[in-house]
XYZ file of C-alpha atoms in Angstrom:
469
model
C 153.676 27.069 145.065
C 151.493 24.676 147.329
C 148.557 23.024 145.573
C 145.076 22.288 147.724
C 142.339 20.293 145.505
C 138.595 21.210 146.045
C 135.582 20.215 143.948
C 134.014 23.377 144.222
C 135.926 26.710 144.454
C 134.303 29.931 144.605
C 135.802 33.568 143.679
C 134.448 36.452 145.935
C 133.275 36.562 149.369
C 129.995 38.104 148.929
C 126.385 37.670 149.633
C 126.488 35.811 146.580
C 129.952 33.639 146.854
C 129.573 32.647 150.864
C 126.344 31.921 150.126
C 127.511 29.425 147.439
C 130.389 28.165 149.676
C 127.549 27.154 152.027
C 125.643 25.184 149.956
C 128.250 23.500 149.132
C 129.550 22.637 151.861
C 126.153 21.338 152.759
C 125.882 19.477 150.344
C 129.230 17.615 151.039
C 131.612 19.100 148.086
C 134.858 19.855 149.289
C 135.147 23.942 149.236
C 137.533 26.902 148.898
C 136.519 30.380 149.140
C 138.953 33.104 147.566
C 138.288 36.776 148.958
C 140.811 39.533 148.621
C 139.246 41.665 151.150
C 136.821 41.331 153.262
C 134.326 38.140 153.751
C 130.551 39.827 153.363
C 131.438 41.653 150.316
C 130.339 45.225 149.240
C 127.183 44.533 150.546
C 127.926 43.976 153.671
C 131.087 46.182 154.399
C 130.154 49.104 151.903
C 126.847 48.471 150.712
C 123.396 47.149 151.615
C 124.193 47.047 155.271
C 125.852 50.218 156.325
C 123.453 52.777 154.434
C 120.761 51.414 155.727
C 122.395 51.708 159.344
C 122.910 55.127 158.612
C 119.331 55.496 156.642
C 117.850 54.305 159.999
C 119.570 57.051 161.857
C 118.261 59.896 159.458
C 114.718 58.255 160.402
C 115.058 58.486 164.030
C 116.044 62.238 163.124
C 113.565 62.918 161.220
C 110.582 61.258 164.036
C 112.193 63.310 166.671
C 111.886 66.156 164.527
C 108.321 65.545 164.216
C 107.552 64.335 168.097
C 105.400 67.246 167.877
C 102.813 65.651 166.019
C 102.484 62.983 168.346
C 102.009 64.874 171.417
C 105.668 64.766 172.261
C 107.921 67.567 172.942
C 111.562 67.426 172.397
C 114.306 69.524 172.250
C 116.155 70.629 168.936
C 118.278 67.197 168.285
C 121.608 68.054 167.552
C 123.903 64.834 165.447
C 126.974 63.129 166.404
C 127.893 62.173 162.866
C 130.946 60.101 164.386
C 128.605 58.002 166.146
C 126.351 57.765 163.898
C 129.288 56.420 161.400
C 130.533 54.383 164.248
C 127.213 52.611 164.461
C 127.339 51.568 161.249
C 130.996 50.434 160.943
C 130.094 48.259 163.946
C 127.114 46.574 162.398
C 129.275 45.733 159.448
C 131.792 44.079 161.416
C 129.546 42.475 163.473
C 127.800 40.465 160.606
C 131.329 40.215 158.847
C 132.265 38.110 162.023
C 129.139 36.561 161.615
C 130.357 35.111 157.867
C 133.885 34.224 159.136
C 132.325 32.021 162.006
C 130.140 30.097 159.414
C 132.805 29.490 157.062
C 134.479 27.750 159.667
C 131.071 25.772 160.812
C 130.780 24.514 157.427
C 134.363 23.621 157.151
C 134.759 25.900 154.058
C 138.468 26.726 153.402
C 138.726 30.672 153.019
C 142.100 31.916 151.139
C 142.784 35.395 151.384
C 144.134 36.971 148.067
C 143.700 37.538 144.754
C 142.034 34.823 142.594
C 142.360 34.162 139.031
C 142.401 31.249 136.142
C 145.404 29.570 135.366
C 146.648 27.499 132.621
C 144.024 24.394 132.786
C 145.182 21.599 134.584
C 145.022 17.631 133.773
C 141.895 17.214 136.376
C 139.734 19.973 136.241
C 140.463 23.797 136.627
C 143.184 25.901 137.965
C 143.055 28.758 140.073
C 145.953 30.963 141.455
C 145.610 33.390 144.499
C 147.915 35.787 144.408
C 148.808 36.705 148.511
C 149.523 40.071 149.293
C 153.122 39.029 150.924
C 153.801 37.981 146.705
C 153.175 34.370 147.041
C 151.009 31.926 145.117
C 148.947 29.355 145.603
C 147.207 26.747 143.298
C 143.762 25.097 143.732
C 142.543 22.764 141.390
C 138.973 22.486 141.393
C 136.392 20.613 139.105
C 133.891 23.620 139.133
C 134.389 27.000 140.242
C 131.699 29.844 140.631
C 132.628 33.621 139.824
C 131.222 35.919 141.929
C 133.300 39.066 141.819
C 130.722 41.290 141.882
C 130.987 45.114 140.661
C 131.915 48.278 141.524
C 131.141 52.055 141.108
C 131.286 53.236 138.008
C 134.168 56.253 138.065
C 133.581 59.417 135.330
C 136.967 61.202 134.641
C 135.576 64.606 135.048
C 135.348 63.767 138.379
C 138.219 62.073 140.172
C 137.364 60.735 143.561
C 139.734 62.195 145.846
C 138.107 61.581 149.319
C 137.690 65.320 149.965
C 135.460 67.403 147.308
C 134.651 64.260 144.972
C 133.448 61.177 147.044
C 132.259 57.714 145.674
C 130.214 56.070 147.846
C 132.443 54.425 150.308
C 133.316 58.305 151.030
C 130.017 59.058 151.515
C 129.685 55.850 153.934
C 132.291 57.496 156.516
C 131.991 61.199 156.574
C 134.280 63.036 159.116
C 131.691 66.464 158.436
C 128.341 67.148 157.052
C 128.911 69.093 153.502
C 127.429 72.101 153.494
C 125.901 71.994 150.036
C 125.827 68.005 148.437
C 125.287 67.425 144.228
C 124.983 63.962 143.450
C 125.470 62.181 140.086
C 123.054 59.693 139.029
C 119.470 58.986 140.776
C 119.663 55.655 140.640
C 119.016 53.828 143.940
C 122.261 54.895 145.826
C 121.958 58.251 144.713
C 118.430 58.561 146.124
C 119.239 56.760 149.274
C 122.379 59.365 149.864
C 120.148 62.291 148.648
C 117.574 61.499 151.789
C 120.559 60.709 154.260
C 122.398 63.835 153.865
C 119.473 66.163 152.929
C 118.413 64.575 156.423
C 121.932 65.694 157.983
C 121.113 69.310 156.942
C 122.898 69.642 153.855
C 121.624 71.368 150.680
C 121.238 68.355 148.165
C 121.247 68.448 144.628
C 120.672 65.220 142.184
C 121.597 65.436 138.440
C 120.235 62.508 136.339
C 120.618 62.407 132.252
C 117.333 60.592 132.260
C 113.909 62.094 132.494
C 113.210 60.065 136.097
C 114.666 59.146 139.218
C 115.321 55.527 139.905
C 114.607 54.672 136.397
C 113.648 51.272 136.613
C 110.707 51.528 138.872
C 107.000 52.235 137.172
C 106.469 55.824 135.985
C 103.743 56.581 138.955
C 106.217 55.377 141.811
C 109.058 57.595 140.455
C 106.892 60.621 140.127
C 105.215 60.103 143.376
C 109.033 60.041 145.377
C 110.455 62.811 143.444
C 107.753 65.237 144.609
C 108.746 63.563 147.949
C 112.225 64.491 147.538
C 111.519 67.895 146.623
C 108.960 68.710 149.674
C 111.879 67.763 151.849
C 114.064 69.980 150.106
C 115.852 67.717 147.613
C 116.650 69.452 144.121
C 116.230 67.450 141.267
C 117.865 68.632 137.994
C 116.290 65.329 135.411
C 117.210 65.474 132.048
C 120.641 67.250 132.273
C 123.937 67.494 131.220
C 127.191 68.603 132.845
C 128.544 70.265 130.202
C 131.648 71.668 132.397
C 132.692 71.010 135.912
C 135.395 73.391 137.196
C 136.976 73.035 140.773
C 136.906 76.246 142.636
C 138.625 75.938 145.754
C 137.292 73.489 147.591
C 134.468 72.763 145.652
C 133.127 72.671 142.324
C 130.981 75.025 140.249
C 128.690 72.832 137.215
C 127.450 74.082 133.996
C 124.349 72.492 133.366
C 122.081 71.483 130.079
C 119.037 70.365 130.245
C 115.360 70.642 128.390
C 114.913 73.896 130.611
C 118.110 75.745 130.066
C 121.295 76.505 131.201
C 122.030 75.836 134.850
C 124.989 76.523 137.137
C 125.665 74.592 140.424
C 128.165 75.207 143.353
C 128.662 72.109 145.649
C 131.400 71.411 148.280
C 131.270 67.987 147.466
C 130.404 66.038 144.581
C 129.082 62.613 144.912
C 129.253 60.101 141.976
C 126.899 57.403 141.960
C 126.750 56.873 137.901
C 126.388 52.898 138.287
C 128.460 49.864 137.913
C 130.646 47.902 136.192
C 131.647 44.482 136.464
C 135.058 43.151 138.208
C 135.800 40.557 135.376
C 139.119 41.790 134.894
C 142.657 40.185 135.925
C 140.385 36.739 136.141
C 142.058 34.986 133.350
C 139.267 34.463 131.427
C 140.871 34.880 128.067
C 141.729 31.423 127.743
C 138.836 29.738 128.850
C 135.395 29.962 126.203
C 133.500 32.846 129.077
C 131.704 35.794 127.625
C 131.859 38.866 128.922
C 130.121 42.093 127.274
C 129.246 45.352 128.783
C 131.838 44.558 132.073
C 129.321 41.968 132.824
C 129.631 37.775 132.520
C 127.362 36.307 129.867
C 125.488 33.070 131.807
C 122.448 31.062 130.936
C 120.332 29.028 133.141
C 121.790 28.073 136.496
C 124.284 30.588 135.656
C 126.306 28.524 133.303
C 128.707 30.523 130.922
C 130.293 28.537 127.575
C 132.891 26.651 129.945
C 130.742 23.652 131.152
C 132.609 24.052 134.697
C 132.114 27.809 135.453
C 129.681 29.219 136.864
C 129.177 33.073 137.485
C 126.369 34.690 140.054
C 125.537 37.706 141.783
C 126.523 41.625 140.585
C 129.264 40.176 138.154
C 126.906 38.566 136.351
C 124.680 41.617 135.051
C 121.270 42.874 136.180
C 119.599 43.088 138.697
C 122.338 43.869 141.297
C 120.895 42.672 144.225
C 122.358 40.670 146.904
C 119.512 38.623 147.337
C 119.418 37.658 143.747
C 122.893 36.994 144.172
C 122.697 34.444 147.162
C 119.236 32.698 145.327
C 121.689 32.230 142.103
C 124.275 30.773 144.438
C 122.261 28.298 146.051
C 120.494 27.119 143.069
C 124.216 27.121 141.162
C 125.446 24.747 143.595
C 122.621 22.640 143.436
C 122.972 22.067 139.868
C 126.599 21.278 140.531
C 125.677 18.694 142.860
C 123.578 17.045 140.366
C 119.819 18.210 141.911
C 117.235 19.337 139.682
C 116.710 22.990 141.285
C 114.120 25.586 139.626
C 116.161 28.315 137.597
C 115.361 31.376 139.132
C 112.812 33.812 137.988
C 114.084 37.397 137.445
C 110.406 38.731 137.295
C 110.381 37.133 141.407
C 113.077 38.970 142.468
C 111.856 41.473 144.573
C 114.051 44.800 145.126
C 113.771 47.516 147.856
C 114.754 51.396 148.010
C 115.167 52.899 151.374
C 114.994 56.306 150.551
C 112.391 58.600 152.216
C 109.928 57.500 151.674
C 110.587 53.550 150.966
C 109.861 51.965 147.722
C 109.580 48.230 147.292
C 108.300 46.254 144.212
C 108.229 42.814 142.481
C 107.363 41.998 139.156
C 105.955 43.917 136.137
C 105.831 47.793 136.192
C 102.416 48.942 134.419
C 104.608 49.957 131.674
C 106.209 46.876 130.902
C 102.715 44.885 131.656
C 101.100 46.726 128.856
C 103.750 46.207 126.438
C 102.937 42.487 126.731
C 99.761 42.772 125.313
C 97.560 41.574 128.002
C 94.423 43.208 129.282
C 95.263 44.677 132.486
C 93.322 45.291 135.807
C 95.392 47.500 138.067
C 94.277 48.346 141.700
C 95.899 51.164 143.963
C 94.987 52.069 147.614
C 96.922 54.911 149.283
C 98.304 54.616 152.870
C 96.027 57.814 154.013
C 92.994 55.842 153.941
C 94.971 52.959 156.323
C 94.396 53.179 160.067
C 97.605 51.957 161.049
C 99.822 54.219 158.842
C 97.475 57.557 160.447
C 98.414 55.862 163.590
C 102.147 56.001 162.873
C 101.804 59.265 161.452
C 103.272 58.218 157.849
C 100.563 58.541 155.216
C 102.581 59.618 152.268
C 102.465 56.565 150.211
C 100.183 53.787 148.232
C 100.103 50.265 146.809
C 99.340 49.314 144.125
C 98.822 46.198 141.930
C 98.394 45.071 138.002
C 96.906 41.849 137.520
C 96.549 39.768 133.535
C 92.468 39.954 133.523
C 91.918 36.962 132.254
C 94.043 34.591 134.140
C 94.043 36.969 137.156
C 97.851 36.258 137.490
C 100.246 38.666 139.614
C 102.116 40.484 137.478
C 103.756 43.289 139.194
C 103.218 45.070 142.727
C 104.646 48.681 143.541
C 104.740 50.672 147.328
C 105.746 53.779 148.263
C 105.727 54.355 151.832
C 107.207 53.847 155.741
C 108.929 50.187 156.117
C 107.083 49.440 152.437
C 110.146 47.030 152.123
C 109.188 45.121 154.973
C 105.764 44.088 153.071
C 106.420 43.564 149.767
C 107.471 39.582 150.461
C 103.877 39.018 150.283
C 103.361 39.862 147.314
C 106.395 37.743 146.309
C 104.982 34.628 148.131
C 101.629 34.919 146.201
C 103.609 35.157 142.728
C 106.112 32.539 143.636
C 102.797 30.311 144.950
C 101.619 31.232 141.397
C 98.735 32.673 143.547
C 95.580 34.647 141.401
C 93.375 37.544 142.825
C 90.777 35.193 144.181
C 93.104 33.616 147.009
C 94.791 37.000 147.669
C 91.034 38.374 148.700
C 90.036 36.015 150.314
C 92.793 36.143 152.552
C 92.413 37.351 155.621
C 94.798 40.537 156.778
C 95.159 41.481 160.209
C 94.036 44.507 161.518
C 95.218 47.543 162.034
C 98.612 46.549 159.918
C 100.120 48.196 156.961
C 99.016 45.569 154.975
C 95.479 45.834 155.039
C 96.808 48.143 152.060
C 98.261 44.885 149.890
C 94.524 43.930 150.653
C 92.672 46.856 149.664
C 94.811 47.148 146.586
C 94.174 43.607 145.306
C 90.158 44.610 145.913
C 90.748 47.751 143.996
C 91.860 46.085 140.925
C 88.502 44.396 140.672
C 86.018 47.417 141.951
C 85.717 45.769 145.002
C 88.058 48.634 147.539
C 85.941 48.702 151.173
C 87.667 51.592 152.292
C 88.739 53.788 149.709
């Protein structure tokens, strides 16, 4: 077994782990990235980047659809779901290129395998990758950074199989359009999927235990998209059960139990997108004083765990799994390796984005969660109908909408619902990371006509001051 020596080694070839490897590197530590599979991670490969490639496709579908409307005539468009795949496979490679060719800028050493703890050495930390060809090799490293990240969460009663049971990877590359779709979980990716494919044509079903969709977003976003999703035809089956699932052919038939009743669905294909778990295992982490609970890494700030010289970021590392939470944790990681005094990041900052139809984006406090603090609230809401620029694009369905403390007039939380919502909501994140109060955000000037004249409207709301609602 050859031995390399690094003083930083990082685990997973994510947004979160090539981010870190980066950093690093920048900051002059010598550098070793392990990744078993592909450099980009999940997010890249079968994640954040190809649904939305495909998400974007469904809304070019839909606007041709509608041309109408705009004074346009087209004929019926008719999908080439291979392309359309192909399109997104290609994107993913492109930017996974993209990550090899700065690993080798920043003269970060990339091992392909299998990475795990060994027996602690003398000088710092041991880490094996096992190759696929069988063969070992051993890095010692002062620190090194876990960032694994997670994957789907599998229920036995469905066993993906590729064909009538798909997880999402499956429902990434799909040689046909089902005919008739039932989705498990309405969590983010099953919401996303539910507007792709109910976009596609198929009849789409979504069956969530809970009494919401996308269960972490305030009550009056939720409601507002699930009406959404069922005025395009999306059935939503909240606060149910499968009590049986029986394969019939080539597809299923589900007994249902919910608050309403009994319920029985037949599907062609059953999608599970029930959440995640952690990948902490085969790590060796037994031996070393790193606390794992719920499939998830236990850390503290600047994602320490109880070893003083490893570190764990991004999706492995618990909520919220987002890749941009995972690459902020990364750099700020590595900066506390380095000896720099970074800022520990701020969960309540992290902003997070849904791009289902329509788009949801928010950052912060959800009027729920503001009111359990016990703080006075103002909250302001202005809906995209009464902005000129969304009538002009033809996409009113949607608001923002802002809670403010009263008497410090801090940002607490912001919420949209809309068309390319996720493109604004960074402003909103600016002003809280600026610490920024409602005075400055009024008396900012927006431009006009732009979607977020809304933001603007909204923060004038909160404080009866709204000029065109």
């Amino acid at each position: 077994m050859t031995t390399s020596t690094f003083d930083v080694t990082i685990i997973g070839g994510g947004p979160g782990g090539y981010v870190a490897a980066i950093r690093a590197a920048q900051l002059g530590l010598r550098t070793a990235l392990v990744e078993k599979e592909h450099l980009g991670g999940i997010c890249l490969n079968w994640g954040c980047i190809p649904t939305k490639a495909l998400l974007r496709s469904a809304d070019v579908l839909r606007l041709i659809r509608d041309s109408a409307s705009f004074g346009i005539q087209c004929a019926a468009p008719t999908v080439d779901l291979a392309a359309v795949v192909k399109r997104s496979r290609d994107i993913s490679a492109q930017l996974q290129r993209g990550v090899k060719h700065l690993m080798q800028k920043n003269g970060v050493q990339v091992f392909n395998g299998h990475g795990k703890l060994g027996a602690p050495a003398a000088s710092g930390l041991n880490v094996i990758v096992e190759q696929a060809d069988g063969s070992s090799q051993s890095l010692q490293t002062k620190d090194l950074i876990l960032a694994t990240g997670a994957r789907a969460r599998s229920l036995p009663m469905f066993p993906v199989d590729g064909q009538s049971v798909w997880s999402y990877k499956e429902a990434l590359v799909p040689t046909s359009v089902p005919k008739s779709l039932t989705i498990i979980g309405a969590g983010v990716i099953g919401i996303e999927f539910a507007s792709f494919y109910r976009a596609l044509g198929s009849e789409v079903h979504v069956v969530e235990m809970g009494d919401k969709i996308l269960a972490s977003e305030d009550v009056e976003v939720s409601q507002h998209v699930a009406k959404a999703l069922q005025r395009d035809g999306i059935h939503l089956h909240l606060g149910c059960r499968i009590q049986e699932a029986k394969k019939q052919g080539q597809g299923w038939t589900l007994q249902l139990e919910g608050a309403d009743g009994a319920k029985t669905l037949q599907a062609d294909v059953v999608l599970v997108a029930a959440g995640i778990v952690g990948n902490t295992e085969k790590l060796g982490l037994e031996s070393y004083a790193v606390k794992v609970e719920n499939t998830h890494i236990i850390t503290q700030d600047f994602s320490a765990t109880g070893h003083p010289h490893i570190y764990a970021i991004g999706d492995v590392a618990g909520a919220p799994w987002l890749a941009h939470k995972a690459s902020h944790e990364a750099v700020i990681c590595v900066e506390h390796i380095a000896g720099l005094k970074p800022h520990p990041l701020c969960a309540e900052r992290i902003p997070a984005c849904i791009y289902s139809h329509p788009q949801v984006a928010h950052v912060g406090l959800t009027e729920e969660q503001a009111n359990a603090s016990g703080r006075t609230l103002r909250i302001g809401k202005f809906p995209l109908a009464a902005n000129g620029k969304a009538l002009a694009m033809g996409s009113t369905d949607g608001f923002v909408k802002v809670i403010f403390d009263d008497q410090s007039g801090e940002l607490l939380g912001a919420h949209m619902v809309g068309d390319e919502v996720t493109e604004l909501i960074q402003g909103y994140g600016v002003a809280m990371q600026l610490e920024t109060t409602e005075a400055e955000l009024m008396q900012t000037v927006f431009a006009h006509p732009t979607l977020s004249e809304s933001m603007h409207e909204a923060v004038l709301d909160a404080y009866q001051r709204a000029l065109h609602y």
